[in-house]
Each structure stands twice: as structure tokens, then as C-alpha cells.
mmCIF file of C-alpha atoms in Angstrom:
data_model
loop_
_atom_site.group_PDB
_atom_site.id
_atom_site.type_symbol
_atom_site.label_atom_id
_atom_site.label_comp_id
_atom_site.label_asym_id
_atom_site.label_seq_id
_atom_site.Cartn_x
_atom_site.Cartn_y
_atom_site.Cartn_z
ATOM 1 C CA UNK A 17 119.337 -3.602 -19.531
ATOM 2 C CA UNK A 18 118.202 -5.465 -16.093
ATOM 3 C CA UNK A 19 120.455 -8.402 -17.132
ATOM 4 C CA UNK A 20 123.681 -6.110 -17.597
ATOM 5 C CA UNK A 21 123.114 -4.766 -14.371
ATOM 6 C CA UNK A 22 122.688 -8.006 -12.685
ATOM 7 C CA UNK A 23 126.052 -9.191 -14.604
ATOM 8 C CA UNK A 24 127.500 -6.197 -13.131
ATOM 9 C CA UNK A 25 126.796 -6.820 -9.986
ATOM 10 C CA UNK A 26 127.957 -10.491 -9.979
ATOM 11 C CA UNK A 27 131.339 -9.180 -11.375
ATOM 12 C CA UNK A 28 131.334 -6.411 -8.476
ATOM 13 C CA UNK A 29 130.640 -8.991 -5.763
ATOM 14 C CA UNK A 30 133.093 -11.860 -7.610
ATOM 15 C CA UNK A 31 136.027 -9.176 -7.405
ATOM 16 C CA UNK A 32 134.871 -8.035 -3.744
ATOM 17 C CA UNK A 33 134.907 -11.808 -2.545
ATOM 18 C CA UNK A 34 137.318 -13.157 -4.357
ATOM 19 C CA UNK A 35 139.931 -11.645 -1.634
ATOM 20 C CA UNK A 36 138.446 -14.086 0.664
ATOM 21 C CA UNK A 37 136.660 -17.132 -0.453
ATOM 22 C CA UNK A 38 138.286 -19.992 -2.749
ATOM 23 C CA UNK A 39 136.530 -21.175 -6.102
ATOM 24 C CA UNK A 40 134.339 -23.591 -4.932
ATOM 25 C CA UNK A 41 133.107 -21.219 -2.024
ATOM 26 C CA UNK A 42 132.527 -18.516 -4.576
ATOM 27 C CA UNK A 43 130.854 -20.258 -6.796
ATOM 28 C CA UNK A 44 128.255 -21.543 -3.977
ATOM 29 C CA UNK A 45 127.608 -17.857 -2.628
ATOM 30 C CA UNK A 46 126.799 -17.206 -6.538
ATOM 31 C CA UNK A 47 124.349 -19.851 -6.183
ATOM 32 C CA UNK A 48 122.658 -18.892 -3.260
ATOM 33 C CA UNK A 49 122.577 -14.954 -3.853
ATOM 34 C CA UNK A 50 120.506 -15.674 -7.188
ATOM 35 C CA UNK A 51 117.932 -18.660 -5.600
ATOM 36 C CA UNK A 52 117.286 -15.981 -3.101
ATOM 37 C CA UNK A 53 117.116 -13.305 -5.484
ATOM 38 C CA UNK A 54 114.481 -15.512 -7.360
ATOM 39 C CA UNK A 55 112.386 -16.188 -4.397
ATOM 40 C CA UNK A 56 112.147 -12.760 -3.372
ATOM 41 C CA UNK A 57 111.442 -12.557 -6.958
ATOM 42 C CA UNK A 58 108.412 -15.336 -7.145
ATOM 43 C CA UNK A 59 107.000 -13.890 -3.788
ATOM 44 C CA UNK A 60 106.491 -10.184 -5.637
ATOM 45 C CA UNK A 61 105.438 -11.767 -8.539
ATOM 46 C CA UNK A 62 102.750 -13.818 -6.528
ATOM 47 C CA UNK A 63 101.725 -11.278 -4.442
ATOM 48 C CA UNK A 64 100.929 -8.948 -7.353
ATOM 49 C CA UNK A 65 98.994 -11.482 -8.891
ATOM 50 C CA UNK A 66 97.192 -11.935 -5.953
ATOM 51 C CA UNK A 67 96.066 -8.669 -5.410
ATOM 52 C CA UNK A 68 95.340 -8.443 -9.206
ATOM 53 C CA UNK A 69 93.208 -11.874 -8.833
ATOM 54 C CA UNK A 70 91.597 -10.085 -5.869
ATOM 55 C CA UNK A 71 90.932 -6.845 -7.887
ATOM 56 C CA UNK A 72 89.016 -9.174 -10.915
ATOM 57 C CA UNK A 73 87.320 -10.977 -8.375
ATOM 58 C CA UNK A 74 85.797 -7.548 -6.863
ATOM 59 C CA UNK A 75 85.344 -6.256 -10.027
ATOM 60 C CA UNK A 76 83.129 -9.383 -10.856
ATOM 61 C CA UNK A 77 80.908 -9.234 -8.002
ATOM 62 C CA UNK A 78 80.314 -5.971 -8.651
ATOM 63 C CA UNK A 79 79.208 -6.474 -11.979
ATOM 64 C CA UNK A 80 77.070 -9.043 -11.461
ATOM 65 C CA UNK A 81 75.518 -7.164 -8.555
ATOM 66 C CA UNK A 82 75.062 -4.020 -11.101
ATOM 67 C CA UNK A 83 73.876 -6.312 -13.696
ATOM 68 C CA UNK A 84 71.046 -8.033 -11.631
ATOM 69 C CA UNK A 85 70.160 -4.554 -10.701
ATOM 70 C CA UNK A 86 69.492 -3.775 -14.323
ATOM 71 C CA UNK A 87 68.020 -6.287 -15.099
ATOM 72 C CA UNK A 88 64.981 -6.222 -12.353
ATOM 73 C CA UNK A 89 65.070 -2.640 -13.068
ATOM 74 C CA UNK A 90 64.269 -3.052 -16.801
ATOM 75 C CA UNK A 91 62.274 -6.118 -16.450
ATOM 76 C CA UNK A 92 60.016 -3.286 -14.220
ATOM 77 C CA UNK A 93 59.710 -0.818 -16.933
ATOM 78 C CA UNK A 94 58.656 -3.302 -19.621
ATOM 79 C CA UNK A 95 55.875 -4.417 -17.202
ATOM 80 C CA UNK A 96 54.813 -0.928 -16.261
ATOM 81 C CA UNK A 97 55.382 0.065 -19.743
ATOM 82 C CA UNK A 98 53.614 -2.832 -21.555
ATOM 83 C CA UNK A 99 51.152 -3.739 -19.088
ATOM 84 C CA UNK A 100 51.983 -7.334 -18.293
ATOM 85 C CA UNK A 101 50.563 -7.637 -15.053
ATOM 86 C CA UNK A 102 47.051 -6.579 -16.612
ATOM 87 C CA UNK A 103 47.418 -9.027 -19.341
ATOM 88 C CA UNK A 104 48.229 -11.934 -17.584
ATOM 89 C CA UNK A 105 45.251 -10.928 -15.281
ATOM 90 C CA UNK A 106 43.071 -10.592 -18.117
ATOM 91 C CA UNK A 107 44.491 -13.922 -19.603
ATOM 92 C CA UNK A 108 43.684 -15.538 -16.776
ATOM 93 C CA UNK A 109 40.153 -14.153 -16.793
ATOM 94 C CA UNK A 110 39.830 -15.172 -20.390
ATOM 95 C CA UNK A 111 41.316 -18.757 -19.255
ATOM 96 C CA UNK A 112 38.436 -19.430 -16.385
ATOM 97 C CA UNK A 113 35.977 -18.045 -18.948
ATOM 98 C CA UNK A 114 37.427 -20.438 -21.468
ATOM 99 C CA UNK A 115 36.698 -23.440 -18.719
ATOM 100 C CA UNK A 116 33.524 -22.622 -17.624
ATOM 101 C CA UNK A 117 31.699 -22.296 -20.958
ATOM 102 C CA UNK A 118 33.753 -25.966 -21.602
ATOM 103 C CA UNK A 119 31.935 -27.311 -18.613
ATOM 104 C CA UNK A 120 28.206 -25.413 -19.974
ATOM 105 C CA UNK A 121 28.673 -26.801 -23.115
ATOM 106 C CA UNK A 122 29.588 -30.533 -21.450
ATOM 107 C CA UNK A 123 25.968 -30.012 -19.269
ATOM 108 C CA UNK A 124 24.152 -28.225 -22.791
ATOM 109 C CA UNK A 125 25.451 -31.690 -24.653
ATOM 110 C CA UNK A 126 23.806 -33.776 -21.677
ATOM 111 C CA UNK A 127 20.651 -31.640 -21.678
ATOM 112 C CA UNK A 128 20.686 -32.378 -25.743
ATOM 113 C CA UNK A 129 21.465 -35.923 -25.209
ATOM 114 C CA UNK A 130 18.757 -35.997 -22.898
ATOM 115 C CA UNK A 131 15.868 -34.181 -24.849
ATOM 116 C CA UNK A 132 16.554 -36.626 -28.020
ATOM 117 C CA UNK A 133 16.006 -39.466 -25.938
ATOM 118 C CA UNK A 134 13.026 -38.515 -24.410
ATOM 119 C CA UNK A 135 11.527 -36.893 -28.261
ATOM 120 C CA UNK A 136 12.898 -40.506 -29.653
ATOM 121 C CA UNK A 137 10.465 -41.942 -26.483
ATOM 122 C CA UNK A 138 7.993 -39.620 -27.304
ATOM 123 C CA UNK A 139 7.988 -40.278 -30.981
ATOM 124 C CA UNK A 140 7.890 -44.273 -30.517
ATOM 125 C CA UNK A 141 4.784 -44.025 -28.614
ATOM 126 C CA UNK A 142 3.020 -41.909 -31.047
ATOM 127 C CA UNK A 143 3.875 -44.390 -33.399
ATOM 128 C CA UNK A 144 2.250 -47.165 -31.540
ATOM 129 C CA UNK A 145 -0.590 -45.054 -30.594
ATOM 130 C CA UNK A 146 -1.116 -43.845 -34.525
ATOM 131 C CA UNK A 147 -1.319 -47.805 -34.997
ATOM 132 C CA UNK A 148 -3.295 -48.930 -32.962
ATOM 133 C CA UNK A 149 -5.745 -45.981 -34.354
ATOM 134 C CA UNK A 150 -4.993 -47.556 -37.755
ATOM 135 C CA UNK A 151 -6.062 -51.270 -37.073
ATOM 136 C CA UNK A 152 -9.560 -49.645 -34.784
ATOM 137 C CA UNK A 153 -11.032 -49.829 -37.729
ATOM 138 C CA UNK A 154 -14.679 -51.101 -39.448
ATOM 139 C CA UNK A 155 -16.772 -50.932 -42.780
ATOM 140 C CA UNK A 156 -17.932 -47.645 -41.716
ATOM 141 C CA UNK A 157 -15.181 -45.787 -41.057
ATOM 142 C CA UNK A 158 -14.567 -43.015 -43.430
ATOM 143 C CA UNK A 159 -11.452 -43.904 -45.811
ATOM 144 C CA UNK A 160 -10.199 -40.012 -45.257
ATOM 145 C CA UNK A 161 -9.313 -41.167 -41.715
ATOM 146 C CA UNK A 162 -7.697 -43.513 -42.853
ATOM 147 C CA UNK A 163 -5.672 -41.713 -45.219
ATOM 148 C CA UNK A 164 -5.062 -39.244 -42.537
ATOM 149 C CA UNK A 165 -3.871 -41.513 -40.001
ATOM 150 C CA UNK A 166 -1.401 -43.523 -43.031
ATOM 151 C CA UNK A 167 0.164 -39.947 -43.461
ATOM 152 C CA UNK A 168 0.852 -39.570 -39.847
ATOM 153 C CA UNK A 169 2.699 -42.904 -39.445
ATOM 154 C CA UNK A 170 4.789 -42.667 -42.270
ATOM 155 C CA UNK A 171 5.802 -39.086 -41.235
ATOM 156 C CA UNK A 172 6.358 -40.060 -37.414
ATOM 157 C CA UNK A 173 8.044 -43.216 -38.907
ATOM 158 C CA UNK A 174 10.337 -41.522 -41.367
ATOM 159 C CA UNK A 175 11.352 -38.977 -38.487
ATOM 160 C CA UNK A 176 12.759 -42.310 -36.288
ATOM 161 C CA UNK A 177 14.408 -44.262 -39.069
ATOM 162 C CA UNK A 178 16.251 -41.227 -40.082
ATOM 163 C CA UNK A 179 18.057 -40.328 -37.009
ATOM 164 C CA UNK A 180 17.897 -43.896 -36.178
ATOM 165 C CA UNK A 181 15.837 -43.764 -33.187
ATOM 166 C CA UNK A 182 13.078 -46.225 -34.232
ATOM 167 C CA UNK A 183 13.486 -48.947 -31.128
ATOM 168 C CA UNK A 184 13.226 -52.640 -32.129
ATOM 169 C CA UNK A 185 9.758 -53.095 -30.104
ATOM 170 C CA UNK A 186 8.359 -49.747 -31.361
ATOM 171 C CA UNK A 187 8.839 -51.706 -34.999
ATOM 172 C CA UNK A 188 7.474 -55.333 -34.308
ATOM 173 C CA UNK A 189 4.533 -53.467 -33.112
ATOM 174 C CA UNK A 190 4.327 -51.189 -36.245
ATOM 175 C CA UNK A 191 4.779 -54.299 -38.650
ATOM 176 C CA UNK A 192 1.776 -56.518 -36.586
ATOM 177 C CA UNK A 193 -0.466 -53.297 -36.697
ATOM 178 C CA UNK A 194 0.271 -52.707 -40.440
ATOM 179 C CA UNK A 195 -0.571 -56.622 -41.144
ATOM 180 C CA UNK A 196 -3.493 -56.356 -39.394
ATOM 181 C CA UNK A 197 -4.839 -53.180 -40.594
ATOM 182 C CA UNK A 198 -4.480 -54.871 -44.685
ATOM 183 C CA UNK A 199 -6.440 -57.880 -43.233
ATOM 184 C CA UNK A 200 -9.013 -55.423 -41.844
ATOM 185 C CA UNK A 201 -9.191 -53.060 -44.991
ATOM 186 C CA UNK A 202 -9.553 -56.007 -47.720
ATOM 187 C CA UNK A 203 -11.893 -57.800 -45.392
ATOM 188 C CA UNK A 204 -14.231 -54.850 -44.959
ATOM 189 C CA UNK A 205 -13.850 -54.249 -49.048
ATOM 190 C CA UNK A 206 -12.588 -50.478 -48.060
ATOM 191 C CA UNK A 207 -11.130 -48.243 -51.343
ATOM 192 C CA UNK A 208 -9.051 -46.180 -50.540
ATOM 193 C CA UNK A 209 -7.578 -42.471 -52.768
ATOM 194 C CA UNK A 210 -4.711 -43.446 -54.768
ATOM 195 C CA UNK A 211 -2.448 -40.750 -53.099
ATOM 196 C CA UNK A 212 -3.226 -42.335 -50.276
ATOM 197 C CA UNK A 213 -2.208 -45.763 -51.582
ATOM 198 C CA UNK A 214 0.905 -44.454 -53.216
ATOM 199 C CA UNK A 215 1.910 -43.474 -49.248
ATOM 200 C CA UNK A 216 0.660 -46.790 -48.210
ATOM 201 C CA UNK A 217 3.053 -48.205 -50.753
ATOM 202 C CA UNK A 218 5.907 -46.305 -49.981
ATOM 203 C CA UNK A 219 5.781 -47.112 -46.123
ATOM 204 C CA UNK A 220 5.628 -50.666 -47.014
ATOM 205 C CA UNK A 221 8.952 -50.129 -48.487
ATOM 206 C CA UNK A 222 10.568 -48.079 -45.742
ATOM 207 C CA UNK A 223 9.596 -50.587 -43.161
ATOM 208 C CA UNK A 224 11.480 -53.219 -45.657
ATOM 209 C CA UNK A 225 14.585 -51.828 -45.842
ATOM 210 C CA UNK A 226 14.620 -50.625 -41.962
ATOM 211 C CA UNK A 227 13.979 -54.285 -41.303
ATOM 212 C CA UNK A 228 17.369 -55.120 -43.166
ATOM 213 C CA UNK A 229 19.159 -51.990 -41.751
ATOM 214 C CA UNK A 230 18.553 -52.694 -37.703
ATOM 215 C CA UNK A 231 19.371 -55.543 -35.368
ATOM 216 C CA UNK A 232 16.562 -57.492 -34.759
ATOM 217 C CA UNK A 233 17.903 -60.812 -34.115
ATOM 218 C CA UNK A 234 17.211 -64.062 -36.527
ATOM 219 C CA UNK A 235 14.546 -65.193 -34.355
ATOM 220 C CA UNK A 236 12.798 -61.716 -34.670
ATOM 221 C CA UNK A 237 13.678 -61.306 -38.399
ATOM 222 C CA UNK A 238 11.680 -64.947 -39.113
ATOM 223 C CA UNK A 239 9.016 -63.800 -37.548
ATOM 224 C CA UNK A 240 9.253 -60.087 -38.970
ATOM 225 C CA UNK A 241 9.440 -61.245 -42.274
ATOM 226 C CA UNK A 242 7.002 -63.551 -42.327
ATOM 227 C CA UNK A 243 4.511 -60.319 -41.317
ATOM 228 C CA UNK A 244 5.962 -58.391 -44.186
ATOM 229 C CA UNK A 245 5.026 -60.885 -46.423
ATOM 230 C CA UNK A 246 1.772 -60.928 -45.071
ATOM 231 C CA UNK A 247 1.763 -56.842 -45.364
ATOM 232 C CA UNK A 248 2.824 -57.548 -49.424
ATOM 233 C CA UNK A 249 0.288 -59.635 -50.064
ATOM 234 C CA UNK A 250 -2.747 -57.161 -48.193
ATOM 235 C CA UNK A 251 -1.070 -54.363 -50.533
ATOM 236 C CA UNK A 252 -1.603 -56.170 -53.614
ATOM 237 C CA UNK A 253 -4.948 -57.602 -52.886
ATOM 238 C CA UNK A 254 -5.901 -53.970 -51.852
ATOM 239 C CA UNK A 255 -4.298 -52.422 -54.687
ATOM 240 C CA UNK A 256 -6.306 -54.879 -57.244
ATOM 241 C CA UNK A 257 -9.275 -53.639 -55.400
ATOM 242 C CA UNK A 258 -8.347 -49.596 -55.582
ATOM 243 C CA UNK A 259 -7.958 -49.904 -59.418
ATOM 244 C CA UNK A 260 -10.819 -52.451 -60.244
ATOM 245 C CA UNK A 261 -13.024 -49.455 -58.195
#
């Protein structure tokens, strides 16, 4: 319909200025009537699209705006209405608690550390005490004390070589104490109870193996072993004795 009209017109203004203008001259005014007609054209069409552009951009902001709004509003309620703020307090709580019984159990597992030590000190020096009350020995002294004080070694003794807390001097000692105490017992012709040799025997044994289980050095296994042999052959001697009794 808008193109009819616009044919219209051209035919209206052709007859109108045909009067007075040649070909050429009507064919140029044709021209220019229609550019202009399109640039007046362009500029509507460019302005509207402007103020439509304008319009979205508006409409944007004011979304956004609304949308931020809704979302602080509702990030609000689910705090009030879920109690975040009193759970990440009490997380936090339950955090520091967390770290502070980590740092009571670190200075529990150095006060543990420590008290093994000083019962694995404590436990080495009975031992050499407990020797040196076995080898204090004479023909008088009554075999039950004896038996008594073979009980206590291999109980302190077993305690150390189980954890692994026997110390390398705390043995050397034990072995030269043991050697000597044989030498003692066979030279003073003491008899001893047979439970009591059955321990005897079985500490002899323990001290073996814990010989072959620790780090003693060669120089101080040479010299070890040569005392356990020693310790062998008192057991036997003294165990010929027991049973000829």
C-alpha cells in the first residue's frame, strides 16, 4: 500500500514538473527527492532505535539493581532463618577447640615420651643394682635369696628387652654380673630349687638372643660372647650339681 502511494506521488510530481524541466533534469530531481526521502527515513529509523536501545538499557539497570536487592534480601532470611551466623560461630569455636586439644595431645605425647625414658632409666639401674645383689654373694647365703633375686632380674630384664629399652651398657654389665655370679655359685658348691634353675635357664637364653637382636658393635659382641660362653658353661656345671644333689 505505502509503495502505491509513493508511485503515486512520483507520477503526480513527474506530470507537475514535466511542464518545466527536460528529461535529464527530471530524472535528477527524482533522484534527489527519494535520497532525501531515505535519509529522513534512516534518521527516524535511528532515532527510534535509539530511544528503544536507551529504554533496554534502563530496563537493565533496573533489573540488576532489583535483582541484587533480592538477592541480599534473601541471602538475610536464610541466615536469620537457618542460623548461619551462630553456626559459623560455633564452628569456629569447635575449630580452636579442635587446635588446642592438637597442641595438649603434642605436650601429653612429650610428657609420655618423657616418662618412658626416665622408667627405661629407672628400670636399667634396677637391673644393675639387682646384679650386683646377685654376684654379693658367699657359702652362707641362703639359696631362697638367691632365687628371689634371679626372679627379679629376669622380670626387670624381660620388661626392657620387650619394649626395647634395655641400653647396651645396662647389658655388658648384666652379662659380667651373670658370669660372675655362676663362678661364685659353683665355687661355693651352692644348690639351688629347680624352679629356680629352670628361670636361671631361661634368662640365659633371653640374654642370648637379645645379644643377637641389639647393636653392640663386633668389638663388644667378641667380648660379649666370650662371657656367654663362660655363663653356658657355669649353667651346666651348676646344673650337674642341682641334679647330682
Amino acid at each position: 500500500m505505502k509503495k502505491q502511494l509513493f508511485i503515486v506521488s512520483l507520477e503526480v510530481l513527474f506530470r507537475k514538473e514535466k511542464k518545466y524541466m527536460n528529461d535529464k533534469d527530471l530524472i535528477q530531481h527524482l533522484l534527489d527527492t527519494i535520497s532525501q526521502q531515505h535519509n529522513d527515513l534512516m534518521v527516524v529509523v535511528g532515532t527510534f532505535i535509539a530511544i528503544i536501545s536507551l529504554g533496554l538499557v534502563i530496563l537493565g539497570y533496573l533489573q540488576i539493581r532489583f535483582s541484587n536487592k533480592q538477592i541480599e534480601k534473601m541471602k538475610s532470611e536464610f541466615k536469620d532463618d537457618f542460623k548461619i551466623d551462630d553456626i559459623n560461630k560455633a564452628n569456629s569455636e569447635v575449630k580452636e577447640n579442635i587446635s588446642q586439644l592438637k597442641e595438649s595431645l603434642k605436650e601429653n605425647k612429650k610428657i609420655e615420651l618423657s616418662l618412658k625414658n626416665q622408667i627405661s632409666i629407672s628400670m636399667n639401674t634396677n637391673l644393675g643394682m639387682a646384679g650386683k645383689l646377685l654376684v654379693n654373694i658367699n657359702k652362707d647365703t641362703d639359696p631362697v635369696l638367691i632365687g628371689n633375686n634371679v626372679s627379679s632380674i629376669k622380670i626387670i630384664f624381660e620388661e626392657l628387652s620387650d619394649n626395647g629399652n634395655i641400653t647396651s651398657h645396662s647389658f655388658r654389665i648384666l652379662v659380667l654380673d651373670m658370669s660372675k655370679f655362676l663362678f661364685e655359685l659353683n665355687e661355693y658348691n651352692i644348690v639351688l630349687d629347680g624352679g629356680i634353675v629352670f628361670l636361671l635357664d631361661f634368662l640365659i637364653k633371653e640374654m642370648k638372643q637379645e645379644m643377637n637382636n641389639t647393636d653392640m658393635g663386633e668389638s663388644n659382641k667378641s667380648s660379649l660372647e666370650y662371657y656367654l660362653n663362660l655363663i653356658a658353661k657355669g649353667f651346666e656345671d651348676m646344673n650337674k650339681r642341682t641334679y647330682k644333689a
